[in-house]
C-alpha cells in the first residue's frame, strides 16, 4: 500500500486488518501473531486489492465515524470528514443564541452527519435535511434511525431548499465548493469515488453559497443563524457574499489542521448597522 502511494498506509492497513478479522486495537496489540483464518484472509486480500485501485478505505468498509457516531455510506454521499466537525462545533458554540428547541435545516445533507450530530447534542431540537439525491436522502434517514434521532427529523429530496417554507432557527450546510476546473486534478480517491455533484461548486466553487444566503432571507427565523463550511482560502469570499445578502459575520472555526473552515452568520436586528453588530459579537 505504501509503494502504491497510500499516504497513511500503516494506519489504513491496521484498520482493514482489524475489520477483516473482527477485532479491535486492543486485541491486535495483545495477540498480533494470531492467525486470520481463511475467510478473514480472503476478505482482507479483496479489500487490499480494492485499496490499491485507490478506492478509499471507508468506502471499502461502507461506513465511517463522525462526531463519535457511525454513518453508513452510499455512492451518492460524500464520506464524512473530520474537518466538517468544525462546522458542528461552531454551530453548537453559537446555539446559546437560539431558543431551547431549535428547528434545524441541513442543506445538501448527504449521509446526514451534520444534522444527526447536532440533534444528538441538542436533545430538544428537530430538523429537516435536503438532498438532490433520493439515494442520499434515504441513507441519511437510515443513519438518523441508527443514531437514535430518527423521530426528530425528516429528509426530503429537493434542490437545496426550493420547496420549503417556514421559519428555521439554524441553517447549516457543507455545500460543494471545489471549482469545476480543479476536479480533474483531485486525488483519485475523491475524483473517482465521491459524487461529482457533491464536489462541483461551479466556476469559482462558490455557486451554492449564493443560493443558501439568498434563501436564508425567507427561511431564517428572527435571531437565527446560518453556519456553512467552505474550502481552503474561501472564507473571505464567502463572507463577502453573505454580506451582499444582508448577513453579518458572527464567528469562524478552524479545522484540525488549523485552517479556517466554517463560519456563522446572522441578520442584524432591524435598523442596526451590520458592521457594528459584527464588532460587538
mmCIF file of C-alpha atoms in Angstrom:
data_model
loop_
_atom_site.group_PDB
_atom_site.id
_atom_site.type_symbol
_atom_site.label_atom_id
_atom_site.label_comp_id
_atom_site.label_asym_id
_atom_site.label_seq_id
_atom_site.Cartn_x
_atom_site.Cartn_y
_atom_site.Cartn_z
ATOM 1 C CA UNK A 1 0.000 0.000 0.000
ATOM 2 C CA UNK A 2 2.835 2.382 0.778
ATOM 3 C CA UNK A 3 4.508 1.547 -2.517
ATOM 4 C CA UNK A 4 1.214 2.275 -4.291
ATOM 5 C CA UNK A 5 1.180 5.792 -2.857
ATOM 6 C CA UNK A 6 -1.274 5.409 0.040
ATOM 7 C CA UNK A 7 -0.296 8.300 2.315
ATOM 8 C CA UNK A 8 -1.500 6.622 5.508
ATOM 9 C CA UNK A 9 -0.623 3.074 4.531
ATOM 10 C CA UNK A 10 0.214 1.779 8.013
ATOM 11 C CA UNK A 11 -2.944 3.179 9.601
ATOM 12 C CA UNK A 12 -5.159 2.010 6.761
ATOM 13 C CA UNK A 13 -3.610 -1.466 6.800
ATOM 14 C CA UNK A 14 -4.362 -1.781 10.520
ATOM 15 C CA UNK A 15 -7.939 -0.599 10.004
ATOM 16 C CA UNK A 16 -8.559 -3.089 7.215
ATOM 17 C CA UNK A 17 -6.888 -5.894 9.148
ATOM 18 C CA UNK A 18 -8.966 -5.294 12.269
ATOM 19 C CA UNK A 19 -12.216 -5.064 10.321
ATOM 20 C CA UNK A 20 -11.432 -8.211 8.327
ATOM 21 C CA UNK A 21 -10.595 -10.128 11.495
ATOM 22 C CA UNK A 22 -13.440 -8.653 13.538
ATOM 23 C CA UNK A 23 -11.130 -7.444 16.310
ATOM 24 C CA UNK A 24 -10.309 -4.123 17.945
ATOM 25 C CA UNK A 25 -6.976 -2.377 18.539
ATOM 26 C CA UNK A 26 -6.593 -3.928 21.980
ATOM 27 C CA UNK A 27 -6.960 -7.464 20.650
ATOM 28 C CA UNK A 28 -4.457 -6.717 17.878
ATOM 29 C CA UNK A 29 -1.920 -5.382 20.401
ATOM 30 C CA UNK A 30 -2.345 -8.338 22.748
ATOM 31 C CA UNK A 31 -2.060 -11.061 20.101
ATOM 32 C CA UNK A 32 -0.536 -9.691 16.888
ATOM 33 C CA UNK A 33 0.614 -13.168 15.895
ATOM 34 C CA UNK A 34 -2.892 -14.672 15.861
ATOM 35 C CA UNK A 35 -3.947 -16.232 12.600
ATOM 36 C CA UNK A 36 -6.668 -14.677 10.477
ATOM 37 C CA UNK A 37 -8.419 -17.763 9.238
ATOM 38 C CA UNK A 38 -9.272 -18.412 5.596
ATOM 39 C CA UNK A 39 -12.450 -16.319 5.431
ATOM 40 C CA UNK A 40 -10.902 -13.247 7.041
ATOM 41 C CA UNK A 41 -7.742 -13.616 4.939
ATOM 42 C CA UNK A 42 -9.778 -13.703 1.735
ATOM 43 C CA UNK A 43 -11.755 -10.667 2.858
ATOM 44 C CA UNK A 44 -8.568 -8.736 3.681
ATOM 45 C CA UNK A 45 -6.977 -9.722 0.365
ATOM 46 C CA UNK A 46 -10.003 -8.428 -1.542
ATOM 47 C CA UNK A 47 -10.002 -5.182 0.387
ATOM 48 C CA UNK A 48 -6.277 -4.618 -0.231
ATOM 49 C CA UNK A 49 -6.772 -5.089 -3.967
ATOM 50 C CA UNK A 50 -9.552 -2.510 -3.898
ATOM 51 C CA UNK A 51 -7.418 -0.075 -1.901
ATOM 52 C CA UNK A 52 -4.535 -0.453 -4.347
ATOM 53 C CA UNK A 53 -7.004 0.636 -7.037
ATOM 54 C CA UNK A 54 -7.485 3.862 -4.989
ATOM 55 C CA UNK A 55 -10.882 3.036 -3.533
ATOM 56 C CA UNK A 56 -10.974 4.852 -0.161
ATOM 57 C CA UNK A 57 -10.816 2.717 2.975
ATOM 58 C CA UNK A 58 -14.129 4.000 4.282
ATOM 59 C CA UNK A 59 -15.932 3.212 1.046
ATOM 60 C CA UNK A 60 -14.480 -0.287 1.154
ATOM 61 C CA UNK A 61 -15.829 -0.725 4.676
ATOM 62 C CA UNK A 62 -19.110 1.037 3.860
ATOM 63 C CA UNK A 63 -19.190 3.373 6.849
ATOM 64 C CA UNK A 64 -17.244 5.992 8.769
ATOM 65 C CA UNK A 65 -17.424 7.507 12.210
ATOM 66 C CA UNK A 66 -18.270 11.199 12.549
ATOM 67 C CA UNK A 67 -18.716 13.042 15.852
ATOM 68 C CA UNK A 68 -18.277 9.661 17.550
ATOM 69 C CA UNK A 69 -21.286 8.241 15.691
ATOM 70 C CA UNK A 70 -21.417 5.634 12.884
ATOM 71 C CA UNK A 71 -22.574 6.670 9.419
ATOM 72 C CA UNK A 72 -23.250 4.255 6.583
ATOM 73 C CA UNK A 73 -22.182 5.391 3.118
ATOM 74 C CA UNK A 74 -23.539 5.082 -0.386
ATOM 75 C CA UNK A 75 -22.125 6.077 -3.788
ATOM 76 C CA UNK A 76 -24.437 9.114 -3.651
ATOM 77 C CA UNK A 77 -22.864 10.559 -0.494
ATOM 78 C CA UNK A 78 -19.566 12.096 0.467
ATOM 79 C CA UNK A 79 -17.514 10.308 3.087
ATOM 80 C CA UNK A 80 -17.875 12.354 6.315
ATOM 81 C CA UNK A 81 -14.569 14.056 7.047
ATOM 82 C CA UNK A 82 -13.106 15.176 10.380
ATOM 83 C CA UNK A 83 -12.747 18.734 9.040
ATOM 84 C CA UNK A 84 -16.539 19.028 8.902
ATOM 85 C CA UNK A 85 -16.728 18.537 12.655
ATOM 86 C CA UNK A 86 -15.546 22.163 12.903
ATOM 87 C CA UNK A 87 -18.929 23.197 11.450
ATOM 88 C CA UNK A 88 -20.738 21.178 14.120
ATOM 89 C CA UNK A 89 -18.544 22.645 16.845
ATOM 90 C CA UNK A 90 -19.225 26.182 15.638
ATOM 91 C CA UNK A 91 -22.974 25.626 15.400
ATOM 92 C CA UNK A 92 -23.044 24.233 18.937
ATOM 93 C CA UNK A 93 -20.906 27.095 20.240
ATOM 94 C CA UNK A 94 -23.430 29.576 18.822
ATOM 95 C CA UNK A 95 -26.518 27.565 19.839
ATOM 96 C CA UNK A 96 -26.930 29.602 23.012
ATOM 97 C CA UNK A 97 -28.329 32.373 20.793
ATOM 98 C CA UNK A 98 -31.216 30.116 19.781
ATOM 99 C CA UNK A 99 -34.373 29.003 21.533
ATOM 100 C CA UNK A 100 -34.064 25.762 23.546
ATOM 101 C CA UNK A 101 -35.917 23.670 20.933
ATOM 102 C CA UNK A 102 -34.493 24.943 17.637
ATOM 103 C CA UNK A 103 -35.618 23.831 14.207
ATOM 104 C CA UNK A 104 -32.582 22.991 12.045
ATOM 105 C CA UNK A 105 -32.295 22.876 8.259
ATOM 106 C CA UNK A 106 -29.372 20.956 6.728
ATOM 107 C CA UNK A 107 -28.920 21.717 3.026
ATOM 108 C CA UNK A 108 -27.206 19.043 0.928
ATOM 109 C CA UNK A 109 -27.349 16.596 3.830
ATOM 110 C CA UNK A 110 -25.546 13.630 2.223
ATOM 111 C CA UNK A 111 -25.123 10.983 4.930
ATOM 112 C CA UNK A 112 -26.979 13.280 7.346
ATOM 113 C CA UNK A 113 -23.876 13.503 9.525
ATOM 114 C CA UNK A 114 -24.156 17.226 10.334
ATOM 115 C CA UNK A 115 -27.844 17.190 11.212
ATOM 116 C CA UNK A 116 -27.632 13.910 13.135
ATOM 117 C CA UNK A 117 -24.633 15.136 15.139
ATOM 118 C CA UNK A 118 -26.451 18.362 16.039
ATOM 119 C CA UNK A 119 -29.627 16.509 17.044
ATOM 120 C CA UNK A 120 -27.529 14.140 19.127
ATOM 121 C CA UNK A 121 -26.209 17.104 21.124
ATOM 122 C CA UNK A 122 -29.309 19.342 21.106
ATOM 123 C CA UNK A 123 -31.802 16.910 22.580
ATOM 124 C CA UNK A 124 -34.842 19.174 22.119
ATOM 125 C CA UNK A 125 -34.037 20.150 18.549
ATOM 126 C CA UNK A 126 -35.779 18.916 15.425
ATOM 127 C CA UNK A 127 -34.559 19.106 11.867
ATOM 128 C CA UNK A 128 -35.003 18.677 8.140
ATOM 129 C CA UNK A 129 -32.295 17.585 5.725
ATOM 130 C CA UNK A 130 -32.497 18.043 1.965
ATOM 131 C CA UNK A 131 -30.531 16.443 -0.823
ATOM 132 C CA UNK A 132 -30.901 16.351 -4.586
ATOM 133 C CA UNK A 133 -30.234 12.598 -4.499
ATOM 134 C CA UNK A 134 -33.036 10.284 -3.360
ATOM 135 C CA UNK A 135 -30.387 7.672 -2.530
ATOM 136 C CA UNK A 136 -28.561 10.122 -0.265
ATOM 137 C CA UNK A 137 -31.796 11.172 1.454
ATOM 138 C CA UNK A 138 -32.654 7.512 2.101
ATOM 139 C CA UNK A 139 -29.181 6.861 3.519
ATOM 140 C CA UNK A 140 -29.436 9.913 5.774
ATOM 141 C CA UNK A 141 -32.780 8.644 7.058
ATOM 142 C CA UNK A 142 -31.228 5.268 7.900
ATOM 143 C CA UNK A 143 -28.309 6.952 9.669
ATOM 144 C CA UNK A 144 -30.679 9.065 11.727
ATOM 145 C CA UNK A 145 -32.529 5.937 12.846
ATOM 146 C CA UNK A 146 -29.276 4.127 13.623
ATOM 147 C CA UNK A 147 -28.143 7.004 15.835
ATOM 148 C CA UNK A 148 -31.413 7.357 17.706
ATOM 149 C CA UNK A 149 -32.649 10.687 16.339
ATOM 150 C CA UNK A 150 -34.933 9.464 13.549
ATOM 151 C CA UNK A 151 -38.049 10.588 15.387
ATOM 152 C CA UNK A 152 -36.892 14.205 15.400
ATOM 153 C CA UNK A 153 -36.005 14.714 11.756
ATOM 154 C CA UNK A 154 -37.139 14.229 8.164
ATOM 155 C CA UNK A 155 -35.225 14.060 4.894
ATOM 156 C CA UNK A 156 -36.517 15.461 1.620
ATOM 157 C CA UNK A 157 -35.388 15.117 -1.977
ATOM 158 C CA UNK A 158 -35.013 18.715 -3.109
ATOM 159 C CA UNK A 159 -32.744 21.175 -4.876
ATOM 160 C CA UNK A 160 -31.412 22.945 -1.799
ATOM 161 C CA UNK A 161 -34.463 24.496 -0.124
ATOM 162 C CA UNK A 162 -36.646 25.167 -3.168
ATOM 163 C CA UNK A 163 -39.866 23.538 -1.847
ATOM 164 C CA UNK A 164 -39.512 24.686 1.738
ATOM 165 C CA UNK A 165 -41.340 27.345 3.680
ATOM 166 C CA UNK A 166 -41.363 28.115 7.344
ATOM 167 C CA UNK A 167 -39.024 29.503 9.929
ATOM 168 C CA UNK A 168 -35.756 27.754 10.815
ATOM 169 C CA UNK A 169 -33.586 28.720 13.753
ATOM 170 C CA UNK A 170 -30.402 27.232 12.326
ATOM 171 C CA UNK A 171 -29.444 26.606 8.703
ATOM 172 C CA UNK A 172 -26.313 24.513 8.170
ATOM 173 C CA UNK A 173 -24.583 23.292 5.038
ATOM 174 C CA UNK A 174 -21.402 21.722 3.747
ATOM 175 C CA UNK A 175 -22.081 22.500 0.068
ATOM 176 C CA UNK A 176 -19.973 21.639 -2.976
ATOM 177 C CA UNK A 177 -17.129 24.167 -3.022
ATOM 178 C CA UNK A 178 -14.468 22.847 -5.398
ATOM 179 C CA UNK A 179 -14.037 24.929 -8.583
ATOM 180 C CA UNK A 180 -15.196 22.828 -11.519
ATOM 181 C CA UNK A 181 -11.878 23.076 -13.378
ATOM 182 C CA UNK A 182 -9.980 21.639 -10.407
ATOM 183 C CA UNK A 183 -11.959 18.410 -10.057
ATOM 184 C CA UNK A 184 -9.979 16.546 -12.715
ATOM 185 C CA UNK A 185 -6.796 17.135 -10.717
ATOM 186 C CA UNK A 186 -8.109 15.775 -7.417
ATOM 187 C CA UNK A 187 -6.785 12.579 -5.882
ATOM 188 C CA UNK A 188 -8.455 9.525 -7.445
ATOM 189 C CA UNK A 189 -9.907 8.617 -4.055
ATOM 190 C CA UNK A 190 -12.023 11.773 -4.316
ATOM 191 C CA UNK A 191 -12.354 12.321 -8.057
ATOM 192 C CA UNK A 192 -13.363 8.755 -8.892
ATOM 193 C CA UNK A 193 -15.407 7.840 -5.816
ATOM 194 C CA UNK A 194 -17.148 10.918 -4.418
ATOM 195 C CA UNK A 195 -20.258 12.041 -6.325
ATOM 196 C CA UNK A 196 -19.325 14.925 -8.629
ATOM 197 C CA UNK A 197 -22.387 16.976 -7.741
ATOM 198 C CA UNK A 198 -21.245 16.900 -4.107
ATOM 199 C CA UNK A 199 -17.892 18.370 -5.173
ATOM 200 C CA UNK A 200 -18.587 20.793 -8.035
ATOM 201 C CA UNK A 201 -19.189 24.308 -6.744
ATOM 202 C CA UNK A 202 -19.185 25.982 -10.154
ATOM 203 C CA UNK A 203 -16.510 28.117 -11.788
ATOM 204 C CA UNK A 204 -15.186 29.636 -8.540
ATOM 205 C CA UNK A 205 -16.508 26.991 -6.179
ATOM 206 C CA UNK A 206 -18.947 29.477 -4.679
ATOM 207 C CA UNK A 207 -22.215 28.971 -6.584
ATOM 208 C CA UNK A 208 -24.117 27.173 -3.777
ATOM 209 C CA UNK A 209 -23.441 29.918 -1.229
ATOM 210 C CA UNK A 210 -25.354 32.475 -3.246
ATOM 211 C CA UNK A 211 -28.446 30.266 -3.183
ATOM 212 C CA UNK A 212 -28.056 29.410 0.511
ATOM 213 C CA UNK A 213 -27.695 33.042 1.589
ATOM 214 C CA UNK A 214 -30.481 34.225 -0.715
ATOM 215 C CA UNK A 215 -32.859 31.600 0.703
ATOM 216 C CA UNK A 216 -31.918 32.478 4.277
ATOM 217 C CA UNK A 217 -33.831 35.746 3.938
ATOM 218 C CA UNK A 218 -37.160 33.895 3.682
ATOM 219 C CA UNK A 219 -36.372 30.814 5.783
ATOM 220 C CA UNK A 220 -34.378 32.057 8.758
ATOM 221 C CA UNK A 221 -36.270 32.851 11.954
ATOM 222 C CA UNK A 222 -35.581 36.159 13.725
ATOM 223 C CA UNK A 223 -32.328 35.720 15.635
ATOM 224 C CA UNK A 224 -31.478 32.606 13.638
ATOM 225 C CA UNK A 225 -28.074 31.519 12.333
ATOM 226 C CA UNK A 226 -26.520 30.282 9.105
ATOM 227 C CA UNK A 227 -23.402 28.129 9.514
ATOM 228 C CA UNK A 228 -21.508 26.915 6.441
ATOM 229 C CA UNK A 229 -18.327 25.054 5.622
ATOM 230 C CA UNK A 230 -16.035 26.191 2.793
ATOM 231 C CA UNK A 231 -12.742 25.313 1.147
ATOM 232 C CA UNK A 232 -9.240 26.482 1.977
ATOM 233 C CA UNK A 233 -8.879 30.196 1.282
ATOM 234 C CA UNK A 234 -12.566 30.763 0.506
ATOM 235 C CA UNK A 235 -13.548 32.357 3.811
ATOM 236 C CA UNK A 236 -13.290 35.994 2.720
ATOM 237 C CA UNK A 237 -15.218 35.403 -0.496
ATOM 238 C CA UNK A 238 -17.959 33.525 1.352
ATOM 239 C CA UNK A 239 -18.208 36.283 3.968
ATOM 240 C CA UNK A 240 -18.420 38.934 1.243
ATOM 241 C CA UNK A 241 -21.208 37.014 -0.452
ATOM 242 C CA UNK A 242 -23.068 36.679 2.848
ATOM 243 C CA UNK A 243 -22.755 40.429 3.316
ATOM 244 C CA UNK A 244 -24.278 41.054 -0.104
ATOM 245 C CA UNK A 245 -27.370 39.250 1.142
ATOM 246 C CA UNK A 246 -27.512 41.261 4.370
ATOM 247 C CA UNK A 247 -25.884 38.716 6.708
ATOM 248 C CA UNK A 248 -23.325 39.698 9.329
ATOM 249 C CA UNK A 249 -20.376 37.513 10.397
ATOM 250 C CA UNK A 250 -20.532 36.134 13.943
ATOM 251 C CA UNK A 251 -17.658 33.675 14.316
ATOM 252 C CA UNK A 252 -15.344 31.302 12.476
ATOM 253 C CA UNK A 253 -13.967 27.843 13.266
ATOM 254 C CA UNK A 254 -10.731 26.121 12.250
ATOM 255 C CA UNK A 255 -10.349 22.501 11.234
ATOM 256 C CA UNK A 256 -7.960 20.009 12.821
ATOM 257 C CA UNK A 257 -5.146 21.441 10.694
ATOM 258 C CA UNK A 258 -5.697 24.979 11.974
ATOM 259 C CA UNK A 259 -7.312 26.186 8.735
ATOM 260 C CA UNK A 260 -10.440 28.351 8.843
ATOM 261 C CA UNK A 261 -13.124 26.008 7.568
ATOM 262 C CA UNK A 262 -16.543 27.236 8.770
ATOM 263 C CA UNK A 263 -18.310 30.500 9.562
ATOM 264 C CA UNK A 264 -21.537 31.580 11.253
ATOM 265 C CA UNK A 265 -23.713 34.456 10.044
ATOM 266 C CA UNK A 266 -26.923 36.180 11.138
ATOM 267 C CA UNK A 267 -29.139 39.019 10.036
ATOM 268 C CA UNK A 268 -28.681 42.080 12.276
ATOM 269 C CA UNK A 269 -31.720 43.427 14.085
ATOM 270 C CA UNK A 270 -33.721 45.932 12.006
ATOM 271 C CA UNK A 271 -32.048 49.311 11.881
ATOM 272 C CA UNK A 272 -28.709 48.097 13.202
ATOM 273 C CA UNK A 273 -25.625 48.502 11.054
ATOM 274 C CA UNK A 274 -24.085 45.162 10.110
ATOM 275 C CA UNK A 275 -20.507 46.225 10.810
ATOM 276 C CA UNK A 276 -21.454 47.421 14.292
ATOM 277 C CA UNK A 277 -23.155 44.128 15.052
ATOM 278 C CA UNK A 278 -20.122 42.155 13.826
ATOM 279 C CA UNK A 279 -17.746 44.179 16.050
ATOM 280 C CA UNK A 280 -19.941 43.664 19.101
ATOM 281 C CA UNK A 281 -20.061 39.892 18.514
#
